[in-house]
Structure formats: C-alpha cells, structure tokens
Tab-separated table of C-alpha atoms and ligand atoms in Angstrom:
chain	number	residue	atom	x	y	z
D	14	UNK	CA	143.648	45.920	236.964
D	15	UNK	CA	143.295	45.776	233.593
D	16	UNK	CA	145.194	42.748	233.194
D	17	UNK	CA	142.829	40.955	235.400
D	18	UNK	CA	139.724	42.257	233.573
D	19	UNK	CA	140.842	40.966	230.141
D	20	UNK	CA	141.727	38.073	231.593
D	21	UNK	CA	138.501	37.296	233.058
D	22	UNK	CA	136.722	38.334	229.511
D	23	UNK	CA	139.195	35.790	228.099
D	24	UNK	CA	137.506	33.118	230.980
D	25	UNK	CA	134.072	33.948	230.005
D	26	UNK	CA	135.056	33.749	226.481
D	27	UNK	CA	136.601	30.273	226.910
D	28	UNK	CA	133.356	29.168	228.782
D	29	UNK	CA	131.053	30.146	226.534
D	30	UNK	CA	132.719	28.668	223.342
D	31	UNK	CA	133.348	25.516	225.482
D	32	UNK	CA	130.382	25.181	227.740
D	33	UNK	CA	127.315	27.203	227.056
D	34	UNK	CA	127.491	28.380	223.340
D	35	UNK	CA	123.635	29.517	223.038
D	36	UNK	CA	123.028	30.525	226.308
D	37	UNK	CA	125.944	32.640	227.719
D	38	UNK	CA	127.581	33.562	223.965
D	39	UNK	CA	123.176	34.841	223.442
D	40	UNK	CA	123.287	37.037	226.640
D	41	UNK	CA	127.192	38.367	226.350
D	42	UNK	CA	126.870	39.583	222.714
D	43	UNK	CA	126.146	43.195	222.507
D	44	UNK	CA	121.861	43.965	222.348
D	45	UNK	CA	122.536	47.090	220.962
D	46	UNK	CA	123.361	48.677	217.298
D	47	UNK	CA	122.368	51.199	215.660
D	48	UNK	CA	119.772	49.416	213.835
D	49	UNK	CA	118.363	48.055	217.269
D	50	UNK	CA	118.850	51.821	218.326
D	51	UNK	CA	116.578	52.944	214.799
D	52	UNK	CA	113.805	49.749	215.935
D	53	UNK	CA	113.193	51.084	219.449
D	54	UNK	CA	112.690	54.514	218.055
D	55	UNK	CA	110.039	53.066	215.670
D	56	UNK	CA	108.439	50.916	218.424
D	57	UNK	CA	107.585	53.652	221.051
D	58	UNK	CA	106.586	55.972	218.006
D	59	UNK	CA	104.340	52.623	217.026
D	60	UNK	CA	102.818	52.251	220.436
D	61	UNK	CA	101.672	55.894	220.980
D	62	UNK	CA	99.857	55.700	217.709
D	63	UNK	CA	98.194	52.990	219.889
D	64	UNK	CA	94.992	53.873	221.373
D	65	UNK	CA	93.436	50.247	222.770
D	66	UNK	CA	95.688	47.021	222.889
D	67	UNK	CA	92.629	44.419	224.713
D	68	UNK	CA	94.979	41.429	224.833
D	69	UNK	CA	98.041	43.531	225.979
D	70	UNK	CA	100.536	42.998	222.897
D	71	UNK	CA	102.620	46.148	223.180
D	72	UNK	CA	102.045	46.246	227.270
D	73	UNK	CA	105.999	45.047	227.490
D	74	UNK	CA	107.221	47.409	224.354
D	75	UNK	CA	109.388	49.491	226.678
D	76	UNK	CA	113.223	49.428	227.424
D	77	UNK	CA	116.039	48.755	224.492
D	78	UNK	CA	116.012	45.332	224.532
D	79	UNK	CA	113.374	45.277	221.636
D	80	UNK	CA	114.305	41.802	220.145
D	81	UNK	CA	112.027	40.373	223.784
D	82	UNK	CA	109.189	42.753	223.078
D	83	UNK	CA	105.909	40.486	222.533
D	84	UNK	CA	105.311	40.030	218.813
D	85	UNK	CA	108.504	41.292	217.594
D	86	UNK	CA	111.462	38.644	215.850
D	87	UNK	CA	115.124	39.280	215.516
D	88	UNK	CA	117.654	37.395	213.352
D	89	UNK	CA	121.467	38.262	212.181
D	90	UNK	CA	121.477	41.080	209.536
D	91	UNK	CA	121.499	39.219	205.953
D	92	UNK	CA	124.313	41.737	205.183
D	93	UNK	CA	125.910	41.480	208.870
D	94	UNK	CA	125.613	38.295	210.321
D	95	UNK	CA	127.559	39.741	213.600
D	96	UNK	CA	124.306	42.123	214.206
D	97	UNK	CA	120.710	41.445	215.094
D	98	UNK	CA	118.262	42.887	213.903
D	99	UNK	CA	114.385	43.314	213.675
D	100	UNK	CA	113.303	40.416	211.198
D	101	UNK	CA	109.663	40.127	211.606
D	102	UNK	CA	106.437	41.422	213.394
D	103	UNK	CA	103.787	39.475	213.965
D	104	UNK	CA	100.647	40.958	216.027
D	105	UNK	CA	98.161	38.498	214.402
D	106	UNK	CA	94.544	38.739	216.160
D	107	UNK	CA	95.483	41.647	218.568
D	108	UNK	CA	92.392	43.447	217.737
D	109	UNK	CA	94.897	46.209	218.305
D	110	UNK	CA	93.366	50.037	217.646
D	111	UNK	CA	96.058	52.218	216.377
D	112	UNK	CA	97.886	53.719	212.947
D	113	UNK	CA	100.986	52.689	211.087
D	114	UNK	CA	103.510	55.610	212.174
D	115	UNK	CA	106.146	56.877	209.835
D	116	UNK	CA	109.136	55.488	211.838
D	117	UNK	CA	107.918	52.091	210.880
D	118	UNK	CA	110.459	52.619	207.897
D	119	UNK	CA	113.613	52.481	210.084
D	120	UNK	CA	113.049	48.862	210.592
D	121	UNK	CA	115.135	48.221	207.086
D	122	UNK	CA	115.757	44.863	207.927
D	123	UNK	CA	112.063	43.825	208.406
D	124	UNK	CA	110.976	40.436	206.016
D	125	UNK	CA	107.581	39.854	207.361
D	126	UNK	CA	104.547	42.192	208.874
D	127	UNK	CA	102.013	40.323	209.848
D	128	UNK	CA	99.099	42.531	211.772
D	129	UNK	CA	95.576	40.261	210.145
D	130	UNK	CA	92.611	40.684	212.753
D	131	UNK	CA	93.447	43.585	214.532
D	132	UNK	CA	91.859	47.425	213.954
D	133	UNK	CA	94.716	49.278	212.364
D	134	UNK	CA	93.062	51.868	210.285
D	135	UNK	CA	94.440	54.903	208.428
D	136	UNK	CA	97.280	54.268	205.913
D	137	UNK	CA	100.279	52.877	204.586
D	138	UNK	CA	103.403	55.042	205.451
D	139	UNK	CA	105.608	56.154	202.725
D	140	UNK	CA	108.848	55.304	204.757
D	141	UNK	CA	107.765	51.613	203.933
D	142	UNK	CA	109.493	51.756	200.769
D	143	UNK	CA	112.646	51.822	202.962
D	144	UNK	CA	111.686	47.723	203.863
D	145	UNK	CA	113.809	46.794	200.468
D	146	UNK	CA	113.926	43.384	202.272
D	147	UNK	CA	110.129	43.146	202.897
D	148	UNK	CA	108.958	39.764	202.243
D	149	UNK	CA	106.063	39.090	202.918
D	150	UNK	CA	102.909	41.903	203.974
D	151	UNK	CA	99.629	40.691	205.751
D	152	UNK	CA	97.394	43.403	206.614
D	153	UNK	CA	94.324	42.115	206.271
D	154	UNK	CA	91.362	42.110	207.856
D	155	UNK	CA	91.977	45.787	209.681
D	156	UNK	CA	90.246	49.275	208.840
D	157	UNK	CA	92.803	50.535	205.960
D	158	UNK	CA	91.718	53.347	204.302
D	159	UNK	CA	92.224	55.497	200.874
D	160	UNK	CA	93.423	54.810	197.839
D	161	UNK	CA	95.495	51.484	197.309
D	162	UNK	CA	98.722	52.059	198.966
D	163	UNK	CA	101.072	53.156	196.299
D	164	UNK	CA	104.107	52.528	198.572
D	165	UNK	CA	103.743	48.708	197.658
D	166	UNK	CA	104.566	48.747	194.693
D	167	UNK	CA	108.327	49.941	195.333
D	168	UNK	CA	108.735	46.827	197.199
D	169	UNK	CA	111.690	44.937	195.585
D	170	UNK	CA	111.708	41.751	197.663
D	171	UNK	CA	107.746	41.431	198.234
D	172	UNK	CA	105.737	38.113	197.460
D	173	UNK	CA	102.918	37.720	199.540
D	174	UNK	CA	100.139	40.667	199.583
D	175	UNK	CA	97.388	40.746	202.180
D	176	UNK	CA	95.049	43.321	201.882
D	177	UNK	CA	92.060	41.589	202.041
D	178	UNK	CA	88.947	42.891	204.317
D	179	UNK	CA	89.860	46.650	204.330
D	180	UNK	CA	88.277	49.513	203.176
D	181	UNK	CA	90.873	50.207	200.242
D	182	UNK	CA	88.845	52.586	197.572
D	183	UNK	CA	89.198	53.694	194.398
D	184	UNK	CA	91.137	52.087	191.347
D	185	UNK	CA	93.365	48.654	191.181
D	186	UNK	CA	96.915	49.939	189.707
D	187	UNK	CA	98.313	47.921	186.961
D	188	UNK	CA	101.202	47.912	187.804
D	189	UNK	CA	100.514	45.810	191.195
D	190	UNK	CA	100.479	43.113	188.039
D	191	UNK	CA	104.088	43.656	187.508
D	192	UNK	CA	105.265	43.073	190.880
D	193	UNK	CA	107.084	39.128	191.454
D	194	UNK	CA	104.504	38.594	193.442
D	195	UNK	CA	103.377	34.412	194.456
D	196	UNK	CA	100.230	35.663	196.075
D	197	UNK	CA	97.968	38.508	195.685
D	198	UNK	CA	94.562	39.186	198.390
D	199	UNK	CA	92.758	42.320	198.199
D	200	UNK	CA	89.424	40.359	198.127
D	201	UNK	CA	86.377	42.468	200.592
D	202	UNK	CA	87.639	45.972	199.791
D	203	UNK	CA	86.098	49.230	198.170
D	204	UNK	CA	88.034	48.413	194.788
D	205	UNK	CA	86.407	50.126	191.389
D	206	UNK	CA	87.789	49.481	188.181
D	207	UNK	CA	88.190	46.993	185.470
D	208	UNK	CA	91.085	44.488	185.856
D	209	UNK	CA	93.882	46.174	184.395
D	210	UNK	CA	94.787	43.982	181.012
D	211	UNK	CA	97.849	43.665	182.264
D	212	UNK	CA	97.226	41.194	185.092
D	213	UNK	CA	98.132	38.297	182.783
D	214	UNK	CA	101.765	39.844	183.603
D	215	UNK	CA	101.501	38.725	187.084
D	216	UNK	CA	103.406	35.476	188.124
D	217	UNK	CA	100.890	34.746	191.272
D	218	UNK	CA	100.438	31.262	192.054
D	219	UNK	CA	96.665	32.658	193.900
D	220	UNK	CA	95.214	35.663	193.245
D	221	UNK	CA	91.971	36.886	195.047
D	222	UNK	CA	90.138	39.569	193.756
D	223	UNK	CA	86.635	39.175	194.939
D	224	UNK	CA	84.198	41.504	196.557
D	225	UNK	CA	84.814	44.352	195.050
D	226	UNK	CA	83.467	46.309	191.679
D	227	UNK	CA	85.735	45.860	189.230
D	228	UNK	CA	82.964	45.622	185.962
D	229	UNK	CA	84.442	44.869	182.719
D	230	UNK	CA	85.566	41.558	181.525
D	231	UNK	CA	88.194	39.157	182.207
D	232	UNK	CA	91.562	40.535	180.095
D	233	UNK	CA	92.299	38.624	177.557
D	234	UNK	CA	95.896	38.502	179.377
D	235	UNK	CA	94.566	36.039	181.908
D	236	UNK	CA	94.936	32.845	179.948
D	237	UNK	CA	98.845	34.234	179.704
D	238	UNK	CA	99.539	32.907	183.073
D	239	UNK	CA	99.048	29.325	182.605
D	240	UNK	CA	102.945	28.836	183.844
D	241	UNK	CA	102.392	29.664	187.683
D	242	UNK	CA	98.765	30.029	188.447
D	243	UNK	CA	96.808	27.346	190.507
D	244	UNK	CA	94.149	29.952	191.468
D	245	UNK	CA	91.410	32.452	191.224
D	246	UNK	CA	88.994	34.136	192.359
D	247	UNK	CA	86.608	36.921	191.329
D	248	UNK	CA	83.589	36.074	192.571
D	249	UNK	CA	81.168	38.717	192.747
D	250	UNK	CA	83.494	41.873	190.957
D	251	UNK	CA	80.772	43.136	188.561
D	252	UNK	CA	82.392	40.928	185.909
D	253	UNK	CA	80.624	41.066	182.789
D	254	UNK	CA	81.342	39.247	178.767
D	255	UNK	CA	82.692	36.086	178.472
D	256	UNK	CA	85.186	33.354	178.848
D	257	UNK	CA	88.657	34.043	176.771
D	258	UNK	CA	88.948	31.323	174.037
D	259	UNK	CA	92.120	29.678	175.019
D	260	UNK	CA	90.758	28.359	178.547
D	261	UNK	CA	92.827	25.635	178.415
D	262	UNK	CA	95.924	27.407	177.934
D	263	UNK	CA	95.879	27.623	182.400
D	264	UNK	CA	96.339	24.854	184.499
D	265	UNK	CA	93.809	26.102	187.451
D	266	UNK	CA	93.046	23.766	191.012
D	267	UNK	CA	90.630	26.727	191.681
D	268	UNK	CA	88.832	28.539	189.649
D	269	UNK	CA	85.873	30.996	191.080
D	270	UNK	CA	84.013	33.528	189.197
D	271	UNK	CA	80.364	33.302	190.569
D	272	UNK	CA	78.040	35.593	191.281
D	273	UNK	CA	79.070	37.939	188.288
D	274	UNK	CA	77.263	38.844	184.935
D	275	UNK	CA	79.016	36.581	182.764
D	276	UNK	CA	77.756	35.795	179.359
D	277	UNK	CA	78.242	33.460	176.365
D	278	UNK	CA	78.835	29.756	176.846
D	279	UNK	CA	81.183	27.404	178.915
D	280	UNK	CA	83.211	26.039	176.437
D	281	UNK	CA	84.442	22.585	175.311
D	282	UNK	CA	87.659	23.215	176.360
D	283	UNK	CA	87.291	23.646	180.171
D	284	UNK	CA	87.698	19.797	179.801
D	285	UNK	CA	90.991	20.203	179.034
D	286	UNK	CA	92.302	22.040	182.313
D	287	UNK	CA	92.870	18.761	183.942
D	288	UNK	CA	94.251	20.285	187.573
D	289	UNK	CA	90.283	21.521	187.933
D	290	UNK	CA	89.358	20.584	191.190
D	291	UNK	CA	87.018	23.505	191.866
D	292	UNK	CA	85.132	25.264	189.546
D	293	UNK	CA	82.689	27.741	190.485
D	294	UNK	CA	80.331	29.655	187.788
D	295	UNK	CA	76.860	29.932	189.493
D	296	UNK	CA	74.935	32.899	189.515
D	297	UNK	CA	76.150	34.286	186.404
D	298	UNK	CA	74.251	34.270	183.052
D	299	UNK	CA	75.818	31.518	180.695
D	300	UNK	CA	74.009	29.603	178.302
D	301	UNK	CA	73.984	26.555	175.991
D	302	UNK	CA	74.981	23.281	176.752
D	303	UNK	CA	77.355	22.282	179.851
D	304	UNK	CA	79.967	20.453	178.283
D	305	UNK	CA	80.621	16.589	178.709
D	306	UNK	CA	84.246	17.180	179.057
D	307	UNK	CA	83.096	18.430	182.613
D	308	UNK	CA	82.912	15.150	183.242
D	309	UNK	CA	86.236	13.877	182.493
D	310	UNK	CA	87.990	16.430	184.586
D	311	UNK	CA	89.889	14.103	186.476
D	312	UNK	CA	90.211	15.986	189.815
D	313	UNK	CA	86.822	18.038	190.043
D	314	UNK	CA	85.787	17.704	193.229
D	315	UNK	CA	83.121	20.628	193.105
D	316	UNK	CA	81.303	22.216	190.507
D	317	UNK	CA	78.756	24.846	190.706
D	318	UNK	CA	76.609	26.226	188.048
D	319	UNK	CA	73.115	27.069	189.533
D	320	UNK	CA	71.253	30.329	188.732
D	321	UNK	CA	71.966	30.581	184.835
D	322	UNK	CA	70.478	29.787	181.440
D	323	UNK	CA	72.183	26.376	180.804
D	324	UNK	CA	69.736	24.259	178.491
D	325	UNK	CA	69.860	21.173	176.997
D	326	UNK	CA	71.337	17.759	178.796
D	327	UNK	CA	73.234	17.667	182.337
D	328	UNK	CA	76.283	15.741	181.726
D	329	UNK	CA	75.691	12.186	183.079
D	330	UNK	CA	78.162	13.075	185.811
D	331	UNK	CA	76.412	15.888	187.093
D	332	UNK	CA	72.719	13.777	187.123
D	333	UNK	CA	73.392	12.699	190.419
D	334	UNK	CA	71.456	13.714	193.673
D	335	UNK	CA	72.067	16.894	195.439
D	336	UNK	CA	73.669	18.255	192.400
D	337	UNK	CA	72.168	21.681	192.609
D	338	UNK	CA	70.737	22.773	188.633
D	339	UNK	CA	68.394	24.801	190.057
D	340	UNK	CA	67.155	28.066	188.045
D	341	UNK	CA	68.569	27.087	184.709
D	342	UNK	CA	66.996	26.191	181.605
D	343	UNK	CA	67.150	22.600	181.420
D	344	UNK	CA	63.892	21.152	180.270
D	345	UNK	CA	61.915	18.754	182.541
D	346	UNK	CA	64.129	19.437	185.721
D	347	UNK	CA	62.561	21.333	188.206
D	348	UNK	CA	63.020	24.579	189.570
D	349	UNK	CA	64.024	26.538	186.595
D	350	UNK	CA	63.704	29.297	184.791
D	351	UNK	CA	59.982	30.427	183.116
D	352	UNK	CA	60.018	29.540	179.481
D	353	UNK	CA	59.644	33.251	178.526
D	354	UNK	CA	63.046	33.396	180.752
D	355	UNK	CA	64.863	30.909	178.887
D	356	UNK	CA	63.178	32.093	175.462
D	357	UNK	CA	65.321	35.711	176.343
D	358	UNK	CA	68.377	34.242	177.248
D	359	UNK	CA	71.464	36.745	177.203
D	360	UNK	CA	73.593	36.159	174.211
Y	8	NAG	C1	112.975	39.108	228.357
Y	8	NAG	O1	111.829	39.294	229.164
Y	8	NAG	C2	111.707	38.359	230.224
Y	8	NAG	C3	110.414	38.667	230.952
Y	8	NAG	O2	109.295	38.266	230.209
Y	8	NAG	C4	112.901	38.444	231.139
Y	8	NAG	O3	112.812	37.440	232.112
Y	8	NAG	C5	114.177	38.270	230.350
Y	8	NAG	O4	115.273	38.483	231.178
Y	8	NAG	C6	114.226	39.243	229.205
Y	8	NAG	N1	115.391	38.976	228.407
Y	8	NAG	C7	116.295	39.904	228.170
Y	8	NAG	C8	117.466	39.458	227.347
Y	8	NAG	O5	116.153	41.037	228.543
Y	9	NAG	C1	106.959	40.178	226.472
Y	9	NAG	O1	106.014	39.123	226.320
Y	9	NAG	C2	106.482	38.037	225.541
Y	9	NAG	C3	105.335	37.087	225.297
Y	9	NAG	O2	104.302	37.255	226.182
Y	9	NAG	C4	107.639	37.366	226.253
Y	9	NAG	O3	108.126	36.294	225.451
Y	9	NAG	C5	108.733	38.397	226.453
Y	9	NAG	O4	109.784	37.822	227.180
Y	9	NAG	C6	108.212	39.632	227.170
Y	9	NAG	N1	109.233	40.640	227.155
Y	9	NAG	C7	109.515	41.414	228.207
Y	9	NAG	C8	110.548	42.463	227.996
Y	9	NAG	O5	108.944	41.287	229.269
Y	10	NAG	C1	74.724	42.590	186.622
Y	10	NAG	O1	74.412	43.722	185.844
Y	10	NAG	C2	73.272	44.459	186.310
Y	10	NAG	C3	72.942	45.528	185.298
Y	10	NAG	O2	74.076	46.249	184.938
Y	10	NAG	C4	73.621	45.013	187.686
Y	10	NAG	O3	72.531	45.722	188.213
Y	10	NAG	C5	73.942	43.860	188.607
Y	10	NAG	O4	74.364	44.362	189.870
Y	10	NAG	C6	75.054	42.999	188.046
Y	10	NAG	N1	75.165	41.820	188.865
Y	10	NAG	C7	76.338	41.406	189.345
Y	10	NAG	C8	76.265	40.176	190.176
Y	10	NAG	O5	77.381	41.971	189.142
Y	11	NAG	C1	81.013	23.492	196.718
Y	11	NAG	O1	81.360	24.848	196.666
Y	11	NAG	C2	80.338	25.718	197.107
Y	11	NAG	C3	80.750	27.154	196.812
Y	11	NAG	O2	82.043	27.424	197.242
Y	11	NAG	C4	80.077	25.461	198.581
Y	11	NAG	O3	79.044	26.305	199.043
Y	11	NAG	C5	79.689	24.009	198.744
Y	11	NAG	O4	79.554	23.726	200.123
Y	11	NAG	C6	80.721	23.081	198.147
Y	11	NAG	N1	80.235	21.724	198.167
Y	11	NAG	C7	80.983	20.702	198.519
Y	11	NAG	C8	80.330	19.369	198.441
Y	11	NAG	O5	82.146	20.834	198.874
C-alpha cells in the first residue's frame, strides 16, 4: 500500500519534471508555510479593519491559499527559494475605507505596498519595522493621519516613499534625509517646519516637498547633492531668503520652487546647470536682471518667472510671444508692477 503510493508520487514526479514543469510542479508544491500561515493571519486581521471595499478587492480574501487573493503577489523567499511567500500588495485605486492593522508586520517578506487612491486613514503600524525587506512604500493619496510615521525610518531596504496627499501633521524629521532613499513624495500634506539642513544628506534622485509649510530657507546643504539629484520641488512651502551661491554645483532636469517668498536675485550661474529643462520661479519675489545665460540652457524647455520684481531686459530668448512676464518690473512691457511697487522692491 505504501509501496504503491510512493510509487505513484514518483509518477507524478516524473511527469511533472518531464511534461508539465509550471503547471503541475505550481499546483503539487506545498501552498502552505509558516510564513503563508503568518500572511493569512494578517489578511483577515486586514480585512476586518475594512469597513467599505466599492470595487470588491478583498471580496475573495478568504481561505489559505492567500498567494490567489486579488491584489496580493507571491515569489520564492530571497532567503528560501523552496518557499513562497507574500512579495507585494498592490490595491492601487480601490478607494478602499479601512486602517492599517498591526498584523500587517508578519508579512516579513513584503518588497512593495502599494495602496495610492484608496481611503486608508489612521496610521502607520509599528510592526512595519518588521518589513526589513520593504522596498518600495506608496501610500499616497489616502487619509493618513498624525505625526510623520516614525516607523519609516527603521526601514533598511526602503527607496521609494509615497506619502503624498495625506493629512501627515506636524514636523519633517531629519533624519528621513539619511535614509538611501531614490525618491522622496510627501508633497499635499499638513507638514510644518523648516527643511531640516540636513536634506543635502539625502541621495534622492526626486524629491517632492510641496504643499506644505515648511518657512525658512533652502539649506545651504541642498547644492551638496549635485551627484544624484535630477529633481525638485517645493513649490508653495512658505520658503523664504534666497538662492545658495553654488547653484551650479546640481545638475537639476526639474527644478520648482514657485509660489514661495523667495528673495534676492537669480544668479548668473543658473546658466551653468545645463540638464535644466524645467525651471519654475514665478510667484516669488526676486529681483534684478534675469540672466542671459537663461538662454543658453541647452535643454530648457519651460521657464516661468511671472509675478516678481525682475527689471531691466528680458533675455532675447524669452522676448518671444506667449512668454508670460506679467507683474514684474520690466519697463515698457505691460502688465507690471506700479512704479511705487518696483521702487520698494524686497532686497
Ligand atoms: C484561484 O482562484 C480561482 C478563482 O478565481 C480558482 O479557479 C483557482 O483554482 C484558484 N487557485 C488556487 C491555486 O487555489
Ligand atoms: C481573486 O480575484 C483575482 C482577480 O480578480 C483572481 O485573479 C483570483 O484568482 C481570485 N482569487 C480567488 C481565490 O478567487
Ligand atoms: C509670504 O510671506 C507673507 C508674510 O510673512 C505670508 O503672509 C505669505 O503667506 C507668504 N507667501 C507664501 C507664498 O508663502
Ligand atoms: C510650463 O510650466 C507651467 C507650470 O508648471 C505650466 O503651467 C505650463 O503649462 C507649462 N508650459 C508649457 C508650454 O509646457
């Protein structure tokens, strides 16, 4: 009896090697382990912190097999190739209602959360700093609350942050400026506080920071990441004081910091960041002379410096229709400024 059983195992293992490697070899290998055991504990914790699920994500998150729930990726353990595991979630415009339960941090394996567009609100669990593996984190554009989630920044593995549109309050911690990271969003939240000077530490290719109130001035660290950073954005943070000196030390595509209260001029030098292709410094409250270097950039595509107290003469470049001046200082052009205006320009 037991003779015949191994020796049809032994068939079934010949015909799978031989004839139907994926398929059969897929179904016959064992769907559980403990860490699949630990995953389908965290997903029914997860979906009775769910309280409205309109497109039916979680509607077939029940029984073991948690590698076929909707929105949920497996892959061989990086440490155990012979057992799956939970590799990635991905519930990207679920308009899900729910929280982030605790148990979350038995997935150990996880590389990627992705939950943008959906209506996830409280906060971040502290069990996440068991996802030592955690790759990537997108959880923007949900209903996040409190302080910025400390947890983050025990992430070993992390390089993408999402937390842009949330309602994250409350100070930006330096050390977030530490972390490896290759992107950084946490544009559209409740953010107050300068830019730590540290954030020239930060090895981000992109960094968004905009709409939120972080007042102060650009850290002088900025220009220190000229290595890795194509670009930026801090458009409309309450920035205030002027441009660091050494511009040209970056090599920015993108570089956004309109609708702030900067000060002081634009300096020769921006003509030396030959990536440019976007720079963006209207509404702000510059003065003096646009510089002609502008117009050697060789890649500037678009270039916006309307509502500010630029005098003198536009660049021959920038004479061209459409190019929008407006509310400057520059003399015979119109829509600008009032003389008594440009006469109290901020220094
Ligand atoms: C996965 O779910 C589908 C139903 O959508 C089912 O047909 C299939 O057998 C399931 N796979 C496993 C391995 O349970
Ligand atoms: C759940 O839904 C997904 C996608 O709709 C499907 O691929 C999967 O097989 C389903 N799983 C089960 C257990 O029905
Ligand atoms: C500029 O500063 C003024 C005065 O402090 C403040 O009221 C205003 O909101 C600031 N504007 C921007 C765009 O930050
Ligand atoms: C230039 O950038 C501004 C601000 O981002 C945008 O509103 C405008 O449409 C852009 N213009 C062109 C020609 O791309």
């Amino acid at each position: 009896m037991k003779n015949s059983y191994l020796n049809l195992l032994c068939f079934w293992c010949l015909l799978c090697l031989l004839i139907f490697p994926t398929l059969f070899c897929q179904a016959s290998r064992p769907l559980s382990n403990p860490r699949l055991d630990n995953a389908y504990t965290a997903f029914q914790a997860w979906k009775r912190a769910i309280q409205s699920d309109p497109m039916e994500f979680t509607s077939n998150w029940s029984g073991p097999d948690v590698c076929n729930y909707s929105g949920v990726y497996c892959a061989s353990a990086p440490d155990d190739p012979q057992i799956t595991t939970v590799a990635g979630i991905d519930l990207n415009h679920g308009n899900i209602a729910g929280s982030l339960p605790e148990e979350l941090g038995l997935l150990t394996d996880l590389a990627l959360i992705h939950l943008n567009s959906n209506r996830f609100s409280g906060t971040i669990p502290e069990s996440f700093n068991n996802l030592q593996l955690l790759y990537e984190l997108d959880l923007s554009n949900n209903l996040f609350t409190g302080f910025f989630p400390s947890v983050i920044l025990s992430l070993p593995s992390l390089k993408f942050l999402d937390l842009r549109f949330n309602q994250f309050e409350d100070s930006v911690p330096s050390a977030l400026f530490d972390l490896k990271l290759d992107a950084l969003f946490i544009n559209d939240n409740k953010f107050r506080s300068s830019i730590p000077d540290n954030m020239g530490n930060s090895p981000v290719s992109v960094i968004v920071l905009a709409n939120n109130v972080l007042d102060g001035s650009i850290p002088s660290s900025f220009t220190n990441m000229g290595g890795t950073l194509d670009e930026i954005n801090l458009m409309s943070t309450g920035l205030s004081g002027s441009f660091p000196p050494d511009i040209d030390r970056l090599s920015l595509i993108v570089y956004d910091v309109g609708f702030n209260n900067l000060t002081g001029p634009l300096s020769e030098n921006f003509g030396e960041i030959k990536t440019l292709e976007q720079l963006h410094v209207s509404h702000n409250k510059l003065s003096g002379n646009i510089p002609a270097s502008i117009c050697s950039l060789p890649r500037l595509l678009n270039f916006t410096y309307s509502n500010n107290y630029f005098s003198g003469d536009l660049p021959p470049c920038l004479k061209f229709l459409g190019n929008d001046y407006s509310q400057n200082c520059f003399l015979g052009r119109p829509s600008q400024r009032s003389t008594l205006e440009c006469s109290s320009a901020p220094a």
